[in-house]
GROMACS .gro file of C-alpha atoms in nm:
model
  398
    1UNK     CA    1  -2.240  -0.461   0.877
    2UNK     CA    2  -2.631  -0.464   0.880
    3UNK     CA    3  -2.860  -0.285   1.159
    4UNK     CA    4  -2.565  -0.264   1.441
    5UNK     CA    5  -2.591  -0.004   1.732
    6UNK     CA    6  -2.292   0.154   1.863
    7UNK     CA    7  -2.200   0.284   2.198
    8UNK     CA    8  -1.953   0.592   2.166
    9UNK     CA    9  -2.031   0.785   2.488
   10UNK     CA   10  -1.923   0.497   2.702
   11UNK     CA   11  -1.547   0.576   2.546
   12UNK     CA   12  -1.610   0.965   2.415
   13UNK     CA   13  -1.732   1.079   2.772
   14UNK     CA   14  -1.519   0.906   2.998
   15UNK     CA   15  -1.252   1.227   3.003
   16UNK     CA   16  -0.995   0.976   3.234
   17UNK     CA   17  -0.967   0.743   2.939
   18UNK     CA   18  -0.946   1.003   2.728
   19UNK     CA   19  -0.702   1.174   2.927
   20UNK     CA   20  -0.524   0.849   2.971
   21UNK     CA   21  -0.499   0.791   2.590
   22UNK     CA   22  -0.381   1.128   2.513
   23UNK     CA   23  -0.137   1.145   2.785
   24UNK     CA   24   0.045   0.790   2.676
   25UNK     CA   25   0.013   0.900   2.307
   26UNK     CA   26   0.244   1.209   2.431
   27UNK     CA   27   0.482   1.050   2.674
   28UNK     CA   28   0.605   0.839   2.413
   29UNK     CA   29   0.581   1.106   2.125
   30UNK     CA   30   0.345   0.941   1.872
   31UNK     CA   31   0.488   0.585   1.890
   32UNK     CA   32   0.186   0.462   2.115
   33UNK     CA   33  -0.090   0.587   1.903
   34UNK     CA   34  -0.439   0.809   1.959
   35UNK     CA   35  -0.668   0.502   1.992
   36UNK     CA   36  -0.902   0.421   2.182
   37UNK     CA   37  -0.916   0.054   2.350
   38UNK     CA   38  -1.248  -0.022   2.246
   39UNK     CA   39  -1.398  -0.325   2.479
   40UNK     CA   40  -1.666  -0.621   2.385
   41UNK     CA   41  -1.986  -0.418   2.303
   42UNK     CA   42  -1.861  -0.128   2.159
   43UNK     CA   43  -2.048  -0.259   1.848
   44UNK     CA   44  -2.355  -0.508   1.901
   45UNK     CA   45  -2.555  -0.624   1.562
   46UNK     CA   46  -2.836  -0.864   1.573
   47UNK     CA   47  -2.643  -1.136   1.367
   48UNK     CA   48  -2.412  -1.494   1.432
   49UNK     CA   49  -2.058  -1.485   1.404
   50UNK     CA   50  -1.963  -1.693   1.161
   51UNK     CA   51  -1.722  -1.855   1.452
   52UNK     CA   52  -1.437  -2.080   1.181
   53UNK     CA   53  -1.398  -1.725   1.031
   54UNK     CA   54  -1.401  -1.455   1.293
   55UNK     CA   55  -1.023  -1.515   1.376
   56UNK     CA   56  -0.763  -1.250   1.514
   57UNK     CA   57  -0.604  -1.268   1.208
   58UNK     CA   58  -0.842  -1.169   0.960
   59UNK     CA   59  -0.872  -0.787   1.170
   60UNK     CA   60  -0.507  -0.636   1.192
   61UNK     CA   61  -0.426  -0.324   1.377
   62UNK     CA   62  -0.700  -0.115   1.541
   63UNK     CA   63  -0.968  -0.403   1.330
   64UNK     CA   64  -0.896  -0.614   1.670
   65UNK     CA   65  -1.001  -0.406   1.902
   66UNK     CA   66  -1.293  -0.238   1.721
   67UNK     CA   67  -1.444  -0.524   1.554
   68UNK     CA   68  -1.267  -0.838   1.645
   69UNK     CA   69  -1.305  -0.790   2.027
   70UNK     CA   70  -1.543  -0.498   2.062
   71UNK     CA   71  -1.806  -0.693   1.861
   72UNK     CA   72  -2.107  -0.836   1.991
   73UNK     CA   73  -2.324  -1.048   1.801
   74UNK     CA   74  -2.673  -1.026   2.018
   75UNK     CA   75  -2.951  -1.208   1.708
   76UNK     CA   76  -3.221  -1.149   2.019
   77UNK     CA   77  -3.206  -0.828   2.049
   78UNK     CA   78  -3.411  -0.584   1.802
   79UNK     CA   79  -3.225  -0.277   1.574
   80UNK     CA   80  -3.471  -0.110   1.362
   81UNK     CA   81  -3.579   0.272   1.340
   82UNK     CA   82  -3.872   0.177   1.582
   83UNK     CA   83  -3.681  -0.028   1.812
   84UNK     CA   84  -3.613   0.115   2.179
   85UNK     CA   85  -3.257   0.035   2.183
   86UNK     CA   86  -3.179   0.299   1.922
   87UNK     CA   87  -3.168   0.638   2.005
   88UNK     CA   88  -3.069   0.783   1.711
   89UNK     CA   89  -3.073   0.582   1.374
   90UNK     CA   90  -2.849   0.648   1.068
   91UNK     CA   91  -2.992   0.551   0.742
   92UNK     CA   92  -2.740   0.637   0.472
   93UNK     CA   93  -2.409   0.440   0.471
   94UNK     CA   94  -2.107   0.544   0.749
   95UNK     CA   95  -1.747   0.398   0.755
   96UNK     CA   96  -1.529   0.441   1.021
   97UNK     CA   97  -1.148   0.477   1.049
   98UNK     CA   98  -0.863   0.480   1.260
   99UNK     CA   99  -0.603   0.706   1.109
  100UNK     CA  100  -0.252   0.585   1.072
  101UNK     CA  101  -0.165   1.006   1.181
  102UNK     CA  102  -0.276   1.298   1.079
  103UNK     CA  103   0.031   1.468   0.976
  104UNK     CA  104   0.250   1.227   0.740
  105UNK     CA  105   0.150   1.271   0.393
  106UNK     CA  106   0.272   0.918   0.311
  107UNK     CA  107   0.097   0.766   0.617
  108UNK     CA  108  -0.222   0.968   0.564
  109UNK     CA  109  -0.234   0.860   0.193
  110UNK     CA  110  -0.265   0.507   0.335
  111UNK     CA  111  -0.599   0.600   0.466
  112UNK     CA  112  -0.701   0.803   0.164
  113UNK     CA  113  -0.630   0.510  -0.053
  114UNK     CA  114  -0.801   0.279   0.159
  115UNK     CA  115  -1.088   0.448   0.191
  116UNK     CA  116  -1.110   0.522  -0.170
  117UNK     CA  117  -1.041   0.095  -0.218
  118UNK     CA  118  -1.332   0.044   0.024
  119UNK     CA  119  -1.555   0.240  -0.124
  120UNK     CA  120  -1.506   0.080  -0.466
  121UNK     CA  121  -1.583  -0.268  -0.352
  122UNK     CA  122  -1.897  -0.160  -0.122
  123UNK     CA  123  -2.003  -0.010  -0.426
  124UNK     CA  124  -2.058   0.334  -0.239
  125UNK     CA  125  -2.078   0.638  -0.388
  126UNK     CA  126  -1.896   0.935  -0.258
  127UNK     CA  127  -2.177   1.204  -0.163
  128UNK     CA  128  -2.385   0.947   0.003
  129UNK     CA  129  -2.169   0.789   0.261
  130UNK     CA  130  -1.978   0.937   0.582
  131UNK     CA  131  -1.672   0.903   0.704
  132UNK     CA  132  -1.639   0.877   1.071
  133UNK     CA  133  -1.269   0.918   1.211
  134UNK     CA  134  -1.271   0.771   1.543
  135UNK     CA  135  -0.943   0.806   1.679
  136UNK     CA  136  -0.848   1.095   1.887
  137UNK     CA  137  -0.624   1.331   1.592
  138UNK     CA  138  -0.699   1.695   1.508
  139UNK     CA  139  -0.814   1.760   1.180
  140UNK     CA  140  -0.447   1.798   1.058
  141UNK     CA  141  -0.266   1.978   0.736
  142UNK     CA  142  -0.424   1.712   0.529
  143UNK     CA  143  -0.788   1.757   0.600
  144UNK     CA  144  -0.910   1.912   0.263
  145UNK     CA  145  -0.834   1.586   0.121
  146UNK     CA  146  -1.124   1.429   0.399
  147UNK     CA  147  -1.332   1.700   0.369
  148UNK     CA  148  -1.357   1.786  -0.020
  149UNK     CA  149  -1.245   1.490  -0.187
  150UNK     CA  150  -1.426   1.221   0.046
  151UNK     CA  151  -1.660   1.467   0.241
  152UNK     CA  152  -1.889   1.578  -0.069
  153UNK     CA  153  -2.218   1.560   0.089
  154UNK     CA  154  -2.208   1.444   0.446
  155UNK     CA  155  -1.922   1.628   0.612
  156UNK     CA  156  -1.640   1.380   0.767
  157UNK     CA  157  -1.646   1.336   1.211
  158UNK     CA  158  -1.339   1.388   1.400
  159UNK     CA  159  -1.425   1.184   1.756
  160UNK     CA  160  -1.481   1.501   1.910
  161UNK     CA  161  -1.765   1.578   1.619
  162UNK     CA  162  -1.915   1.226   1.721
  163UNK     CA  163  -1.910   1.296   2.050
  164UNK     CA  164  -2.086   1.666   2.082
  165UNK     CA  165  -2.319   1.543   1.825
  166UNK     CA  166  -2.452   1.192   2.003
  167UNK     CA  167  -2.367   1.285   2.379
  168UNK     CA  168  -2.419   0.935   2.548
  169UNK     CA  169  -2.710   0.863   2.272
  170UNK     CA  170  -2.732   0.506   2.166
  171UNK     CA  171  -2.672   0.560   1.778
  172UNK     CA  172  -2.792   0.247   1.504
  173UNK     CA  173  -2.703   0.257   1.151
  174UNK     CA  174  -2.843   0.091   0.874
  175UNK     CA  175  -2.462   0.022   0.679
  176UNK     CA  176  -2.162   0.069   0.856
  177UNK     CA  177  -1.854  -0.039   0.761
  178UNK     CA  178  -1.465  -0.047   0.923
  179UNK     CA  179  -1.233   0.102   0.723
  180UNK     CA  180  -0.908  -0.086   0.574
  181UNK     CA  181  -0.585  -0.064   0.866
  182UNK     CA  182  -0.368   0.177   0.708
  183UNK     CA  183  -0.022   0.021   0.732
  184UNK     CA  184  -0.237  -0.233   0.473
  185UNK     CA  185  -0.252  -0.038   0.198
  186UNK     CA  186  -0.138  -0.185  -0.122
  187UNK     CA  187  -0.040   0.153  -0.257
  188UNK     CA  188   0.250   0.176  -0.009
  189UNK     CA  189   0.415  -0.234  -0.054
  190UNK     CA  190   0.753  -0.168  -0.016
  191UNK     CA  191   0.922  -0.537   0.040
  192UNK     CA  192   0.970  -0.576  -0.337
  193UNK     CA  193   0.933  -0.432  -0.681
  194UNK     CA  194   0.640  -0.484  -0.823
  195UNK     CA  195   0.599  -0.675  -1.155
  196UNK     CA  196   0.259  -0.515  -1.232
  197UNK     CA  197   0.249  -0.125  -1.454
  198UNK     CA  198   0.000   0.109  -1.540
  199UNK     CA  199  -0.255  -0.027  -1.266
  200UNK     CA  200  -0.614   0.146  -1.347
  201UNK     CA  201  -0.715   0.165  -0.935
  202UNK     CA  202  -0.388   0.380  -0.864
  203UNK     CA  203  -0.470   0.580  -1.129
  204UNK     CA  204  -0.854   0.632  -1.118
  205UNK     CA  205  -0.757   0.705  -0.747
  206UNK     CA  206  -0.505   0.998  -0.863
  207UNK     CA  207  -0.801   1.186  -1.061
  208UNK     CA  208  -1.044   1.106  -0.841
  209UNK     CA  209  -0.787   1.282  -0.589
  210UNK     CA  210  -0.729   1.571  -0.816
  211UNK     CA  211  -1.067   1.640  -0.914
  212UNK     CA  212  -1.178   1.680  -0.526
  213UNK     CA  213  -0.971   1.899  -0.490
  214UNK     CA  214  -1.068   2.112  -0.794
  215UNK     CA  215  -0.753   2.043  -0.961
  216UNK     CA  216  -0.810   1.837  -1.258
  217UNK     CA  217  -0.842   2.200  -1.439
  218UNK     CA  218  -0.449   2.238  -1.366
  219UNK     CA  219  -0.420   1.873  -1.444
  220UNK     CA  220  -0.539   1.887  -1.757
  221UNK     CA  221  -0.391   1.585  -2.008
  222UNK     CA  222  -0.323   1.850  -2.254
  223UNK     CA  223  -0.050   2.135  -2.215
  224UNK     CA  224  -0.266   2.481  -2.220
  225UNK     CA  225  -0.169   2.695  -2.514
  226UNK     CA  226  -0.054   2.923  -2.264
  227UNK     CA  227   0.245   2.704  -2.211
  228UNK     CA  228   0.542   2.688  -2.369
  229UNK     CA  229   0.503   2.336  -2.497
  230UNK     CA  230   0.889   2.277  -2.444
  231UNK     CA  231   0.881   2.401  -2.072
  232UNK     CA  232   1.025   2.149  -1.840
  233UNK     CA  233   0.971   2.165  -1.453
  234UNK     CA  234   1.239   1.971  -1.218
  235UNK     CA  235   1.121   1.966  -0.858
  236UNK     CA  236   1.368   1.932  -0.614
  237UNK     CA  237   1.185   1.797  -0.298
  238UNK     CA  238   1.407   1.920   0.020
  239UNK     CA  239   1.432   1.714   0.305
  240UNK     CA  240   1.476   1.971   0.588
  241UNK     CA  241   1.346   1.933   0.984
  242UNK     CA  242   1.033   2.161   1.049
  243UNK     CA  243   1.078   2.336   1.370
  244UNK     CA  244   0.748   2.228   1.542
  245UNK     CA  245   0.595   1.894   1.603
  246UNK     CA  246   0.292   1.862   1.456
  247UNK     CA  247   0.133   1.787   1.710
  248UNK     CA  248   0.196   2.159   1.867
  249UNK     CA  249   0.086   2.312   1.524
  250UNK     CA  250  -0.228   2.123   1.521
  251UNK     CA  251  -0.360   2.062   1.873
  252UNK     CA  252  -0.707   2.249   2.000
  253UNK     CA  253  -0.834   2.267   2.335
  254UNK     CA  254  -1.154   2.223   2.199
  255UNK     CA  255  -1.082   1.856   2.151
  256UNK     CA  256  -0.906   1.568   2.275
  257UNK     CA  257  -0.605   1.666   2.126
  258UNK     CA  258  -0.563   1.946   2.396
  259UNK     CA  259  -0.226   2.189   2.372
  260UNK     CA  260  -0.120   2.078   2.697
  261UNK     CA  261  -0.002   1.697   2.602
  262UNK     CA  262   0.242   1.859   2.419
  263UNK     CA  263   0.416   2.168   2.546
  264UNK     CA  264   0.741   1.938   2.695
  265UNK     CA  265   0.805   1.879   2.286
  266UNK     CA  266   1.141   2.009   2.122
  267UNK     CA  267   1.243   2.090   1.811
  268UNK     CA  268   1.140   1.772   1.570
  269UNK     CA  269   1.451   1.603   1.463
  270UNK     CA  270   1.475   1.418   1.086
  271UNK     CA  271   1.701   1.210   0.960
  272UNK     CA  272   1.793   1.135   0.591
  273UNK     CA  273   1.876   1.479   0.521
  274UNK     CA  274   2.076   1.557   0.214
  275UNK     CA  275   2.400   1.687   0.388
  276UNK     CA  276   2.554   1.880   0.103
  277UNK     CA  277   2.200   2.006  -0.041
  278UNK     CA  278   2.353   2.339  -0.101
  279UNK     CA  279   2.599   2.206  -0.352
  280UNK     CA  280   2.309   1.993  -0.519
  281UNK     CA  281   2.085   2.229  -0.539
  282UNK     CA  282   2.345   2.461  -0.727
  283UNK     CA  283   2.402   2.181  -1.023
  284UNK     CA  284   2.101   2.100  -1.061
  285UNK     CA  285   1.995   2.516  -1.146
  286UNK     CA  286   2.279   2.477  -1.385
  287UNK     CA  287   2.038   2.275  -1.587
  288UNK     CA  288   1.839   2.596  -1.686
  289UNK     CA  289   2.145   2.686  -1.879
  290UNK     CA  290   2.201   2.395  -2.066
  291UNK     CA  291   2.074   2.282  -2.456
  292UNK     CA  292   1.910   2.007  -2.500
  293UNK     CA  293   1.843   1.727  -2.783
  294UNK     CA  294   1.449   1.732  -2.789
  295UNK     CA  295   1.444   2.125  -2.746
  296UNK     CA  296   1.346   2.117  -2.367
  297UNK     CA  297   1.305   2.492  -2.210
  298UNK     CA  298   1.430   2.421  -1.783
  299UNK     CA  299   1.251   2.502  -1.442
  300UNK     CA  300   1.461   2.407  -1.170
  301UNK     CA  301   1.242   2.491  -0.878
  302UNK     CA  302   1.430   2.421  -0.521
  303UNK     CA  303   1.081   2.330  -0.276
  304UNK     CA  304   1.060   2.262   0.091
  305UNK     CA  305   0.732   2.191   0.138
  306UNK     CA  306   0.716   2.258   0.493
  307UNK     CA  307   0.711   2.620   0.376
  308UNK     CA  308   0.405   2.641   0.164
  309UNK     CA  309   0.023   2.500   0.184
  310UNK     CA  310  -0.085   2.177   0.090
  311UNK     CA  311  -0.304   2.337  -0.181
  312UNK     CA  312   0.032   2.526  -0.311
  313UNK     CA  313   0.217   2.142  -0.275
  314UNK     CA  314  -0.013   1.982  -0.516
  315UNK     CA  315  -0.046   2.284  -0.760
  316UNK     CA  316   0.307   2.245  -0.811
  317UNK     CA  317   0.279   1.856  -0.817
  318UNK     CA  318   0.062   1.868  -1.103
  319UNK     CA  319   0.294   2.140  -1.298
  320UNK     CA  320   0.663   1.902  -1.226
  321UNK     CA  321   0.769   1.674  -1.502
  322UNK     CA  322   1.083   1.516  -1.303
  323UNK     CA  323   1.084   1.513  -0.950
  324UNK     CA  324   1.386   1.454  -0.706
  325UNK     CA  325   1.437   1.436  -0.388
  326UNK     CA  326   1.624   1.153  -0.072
  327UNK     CA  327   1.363   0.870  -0.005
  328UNK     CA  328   1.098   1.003   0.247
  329UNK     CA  329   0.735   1.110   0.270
  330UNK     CA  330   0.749   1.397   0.069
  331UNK     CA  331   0.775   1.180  -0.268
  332UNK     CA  332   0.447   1.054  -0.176
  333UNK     CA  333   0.382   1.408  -0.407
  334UNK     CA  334   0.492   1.177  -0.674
  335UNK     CA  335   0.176   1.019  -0.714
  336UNK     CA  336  -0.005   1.375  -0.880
  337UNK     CA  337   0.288   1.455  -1.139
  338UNK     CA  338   0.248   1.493  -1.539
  339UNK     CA  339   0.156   1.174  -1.658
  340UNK     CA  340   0.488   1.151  -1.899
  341UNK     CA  341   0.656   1.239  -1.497
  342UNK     CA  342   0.990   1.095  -1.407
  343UNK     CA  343   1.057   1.030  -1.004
  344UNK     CA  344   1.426   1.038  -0.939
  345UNK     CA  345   1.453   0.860  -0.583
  346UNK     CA  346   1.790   0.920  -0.417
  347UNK     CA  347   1.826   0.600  -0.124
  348UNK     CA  348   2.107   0.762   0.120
  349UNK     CA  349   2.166   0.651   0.439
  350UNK     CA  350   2.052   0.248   0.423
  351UNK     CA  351   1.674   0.319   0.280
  352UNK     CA  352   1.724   0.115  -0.075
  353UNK     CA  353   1.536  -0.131   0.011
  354UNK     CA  354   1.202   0.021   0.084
  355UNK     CA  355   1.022   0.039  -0.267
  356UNK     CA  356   0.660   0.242  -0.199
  357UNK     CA  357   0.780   0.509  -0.411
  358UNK     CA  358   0.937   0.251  -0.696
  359UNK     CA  359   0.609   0.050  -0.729
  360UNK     CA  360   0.384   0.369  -0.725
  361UNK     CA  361   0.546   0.509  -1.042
  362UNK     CA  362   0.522   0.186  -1.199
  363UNK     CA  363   0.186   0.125  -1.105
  364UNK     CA  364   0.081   0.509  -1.252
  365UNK     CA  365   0.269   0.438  -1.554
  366UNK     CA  366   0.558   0.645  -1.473
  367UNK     CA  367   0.909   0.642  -1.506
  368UNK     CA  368   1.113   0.560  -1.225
  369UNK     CA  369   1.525   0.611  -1.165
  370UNK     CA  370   1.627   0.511  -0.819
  371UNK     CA  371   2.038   0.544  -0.769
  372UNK     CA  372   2.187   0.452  -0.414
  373UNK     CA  373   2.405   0.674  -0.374
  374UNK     CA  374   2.621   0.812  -0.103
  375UNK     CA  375   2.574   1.106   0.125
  376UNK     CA  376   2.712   1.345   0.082
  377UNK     CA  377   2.596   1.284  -0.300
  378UNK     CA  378   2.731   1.325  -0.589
  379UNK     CA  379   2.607   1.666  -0.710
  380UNK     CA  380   2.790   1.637  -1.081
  381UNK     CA  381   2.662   1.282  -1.140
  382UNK     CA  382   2.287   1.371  -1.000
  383UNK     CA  383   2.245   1.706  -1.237
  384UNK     CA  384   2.383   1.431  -1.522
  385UNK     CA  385   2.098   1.193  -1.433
  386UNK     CA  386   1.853   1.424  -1.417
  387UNK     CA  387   1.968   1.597  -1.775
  388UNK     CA  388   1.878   1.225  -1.919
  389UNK     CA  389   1.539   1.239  -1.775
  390UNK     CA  390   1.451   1.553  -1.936
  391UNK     CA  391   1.599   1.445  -2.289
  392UNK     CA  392   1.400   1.093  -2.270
  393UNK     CA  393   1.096   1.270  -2.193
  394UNK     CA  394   0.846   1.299  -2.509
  395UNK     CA  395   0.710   1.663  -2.474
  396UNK     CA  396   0.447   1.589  -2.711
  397UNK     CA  397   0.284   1.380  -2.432
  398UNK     CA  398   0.142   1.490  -2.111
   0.00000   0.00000   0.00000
């Protein structure tokens, strides 16, 4: 959109509806999310709608409230720098997102991908535009992925940021654009496998990922003479409950997302845990012992995730050749592996049919090994299944 003006301290200041939106999000723990019900005028541009096109259908999710119903097309009414309907006027380019959460690396990466899809086909560059998050999360464990891979330049706005920094200011921007619903992404399909390999997008969106982060130095498509050019890393990705809901790790009573929404929470419960992990995780150390045919030197490194930094997650994404772990969130890690990386998905407990994590490894090129398999699972056949990954890997490649 073109020379719209937007209204946020109609919604930001109102502290009932924000009460009200935080309180339902609560109640019914994350399932009703931390949006804001934004109402016709929210957004107002000096344009027609293009009525045989502007359908419900064409703005899934959040798009229907934000843009579908909350915008008003007003070609009277003047938006320029001069004009007296703008308060404040935005030149360079601002998109603006609902997040699917804030503390689900496989939901998150929805929005990351999106966002990185959006800008691609707006033809936006990275240090010029702005992201603003208007829903009502904390920053989250994720946020260095906002701030220093898309954040380069103009620093991204939680609501609260929007709010303290336009006050009830009517605020006009040159280019703004709404940001791809999340549950939309195409990285994350998971009704079928997909036919299509090696996909450039998923991969330019890996480096680009990497390299935000400052870790396209570990990620390096050569192995550093350093290394032992034989060494091997297995990951085994743990699927164990973390104590604490998120949302009592992350809240701040400087924001919306205010500590007292949340202090009726329990312990988090999570299912599709590996019920004789113990066991596994024994056979699959075994593998540091054992010869192989292409000379391969063994890592077995046992992770829960939930235990370290997401800096310290990806440091050791980038370092695992064969990663292994029960379907879930966590393999979303998958996606920053050696390029000659093998992702050994374990379906337990009814989840073979969801294939994200399938048609991500085919679409970076990888190679993928997904056994149902029963739970408890089969520790002897598991360490035998990963010992063929590790001989069919080239370790001339990287």
């Amino acid at each position: 959109m073109k020379n719209v003006v937007v209204d946020f301290g109609k919604y930001y200041l109102d502290e009932a509806l924000m009460g009200t939106v935080m309180s339902k999000y609560a109640e019914t723990k994350h399932r009703d999310e931390a949006y804001v019900h934004w109402t016709p005028g929210f957004i107002r541009g000096n344009c027609k709608k293009k009525e045989e096109k502007w359908e419900k259908k064409a703005f899934p999710g959040w798009g229907e409230d934000m843009v579908y119903r909350g915008f008003m097309a007003d070609p009277t009414v003047d938006i320029s720098p001069s004009s007296p309907v703008c308060d404040v006027w935005e030149d360079h380019p601002v998109i603006m997102i609902q997040r699917d959460t804030f503390a689900n690396f496989f939901h998150d990466s929805e929005d990351f991908f999106n966002l990185f899809l959006a800008l691609l086909i707006l033809k936006w560059e990275i240090g010029d535009s702005q992201v603003f998050l208007v829903d009502l999360y904390p920053k989250g464990p994720f946020w260095a992925v906002w701030e220093k891979v898309f954040g380069k330049g103009r620093p991204p706005l939680l609501a609260w940021d929007i709010r303290e920094k336009y006050g009830d200011k009517k605020v006009c921007f040159k280019n703004i654009a709404m940001g791809i619903y999340g549950p939309a992404a195409t990285i994350t399909l998971a009704g079928f496998n997909t036919p299509c390999s090696h996909g450039a997008v998923v991969r330019a969106y890996s480096d680009v990922f990497l390299r935000g982060l400052n870790l396209h130095s570990a990620a390096l498509r050569a192995t550093p003479a350093s290394q032992d050019p034989k060494k091997v890393v297995v990951t085994w990705m743990a699927r164990r409950p973390s104590v604490n809901w998120p949302e009592k790790n992350f809240c701040d009573d400087s924001t919306f997302f205010k500590c007292h929404y949340f202090q009726r929470l329990g312990v988090r419960q999570l299912q599709r845990q590996v019920k004789n992990e113990a066991e596994v995780t024994a056979k699959l150390k075994e593998l540091e012992r054992e010869t192989y045919r292409n000379g391969a030197v063994v890592e077995v490194r046992i992770q829960d995730y939930n235990l370290l930094t997401f800096e310290q997650q990806l440091a050791n994404d980038v370092e695992t050749d064969i990663m292994v772990g029960p379907h879930g969130a966590g393999l979303q890690h998958s996606l920053y592996m050696r390029d000659r990386g093998v992702l050994i998905e374990l379906f337990i407990d009814g989840t073979s049919g969801r294939r994200h994590f399938h048609n991500m490894a085919k679409w970076h090129g990888r190679k993928y090994i997904g056994p149902t398999t029963p739970n408890p699972v089969k520790a002897e056949q598991l360490k035998n299944d990963v010992k063929g990954a590790i001989e069919g890997l080239d370790l001339s490649a990287y």
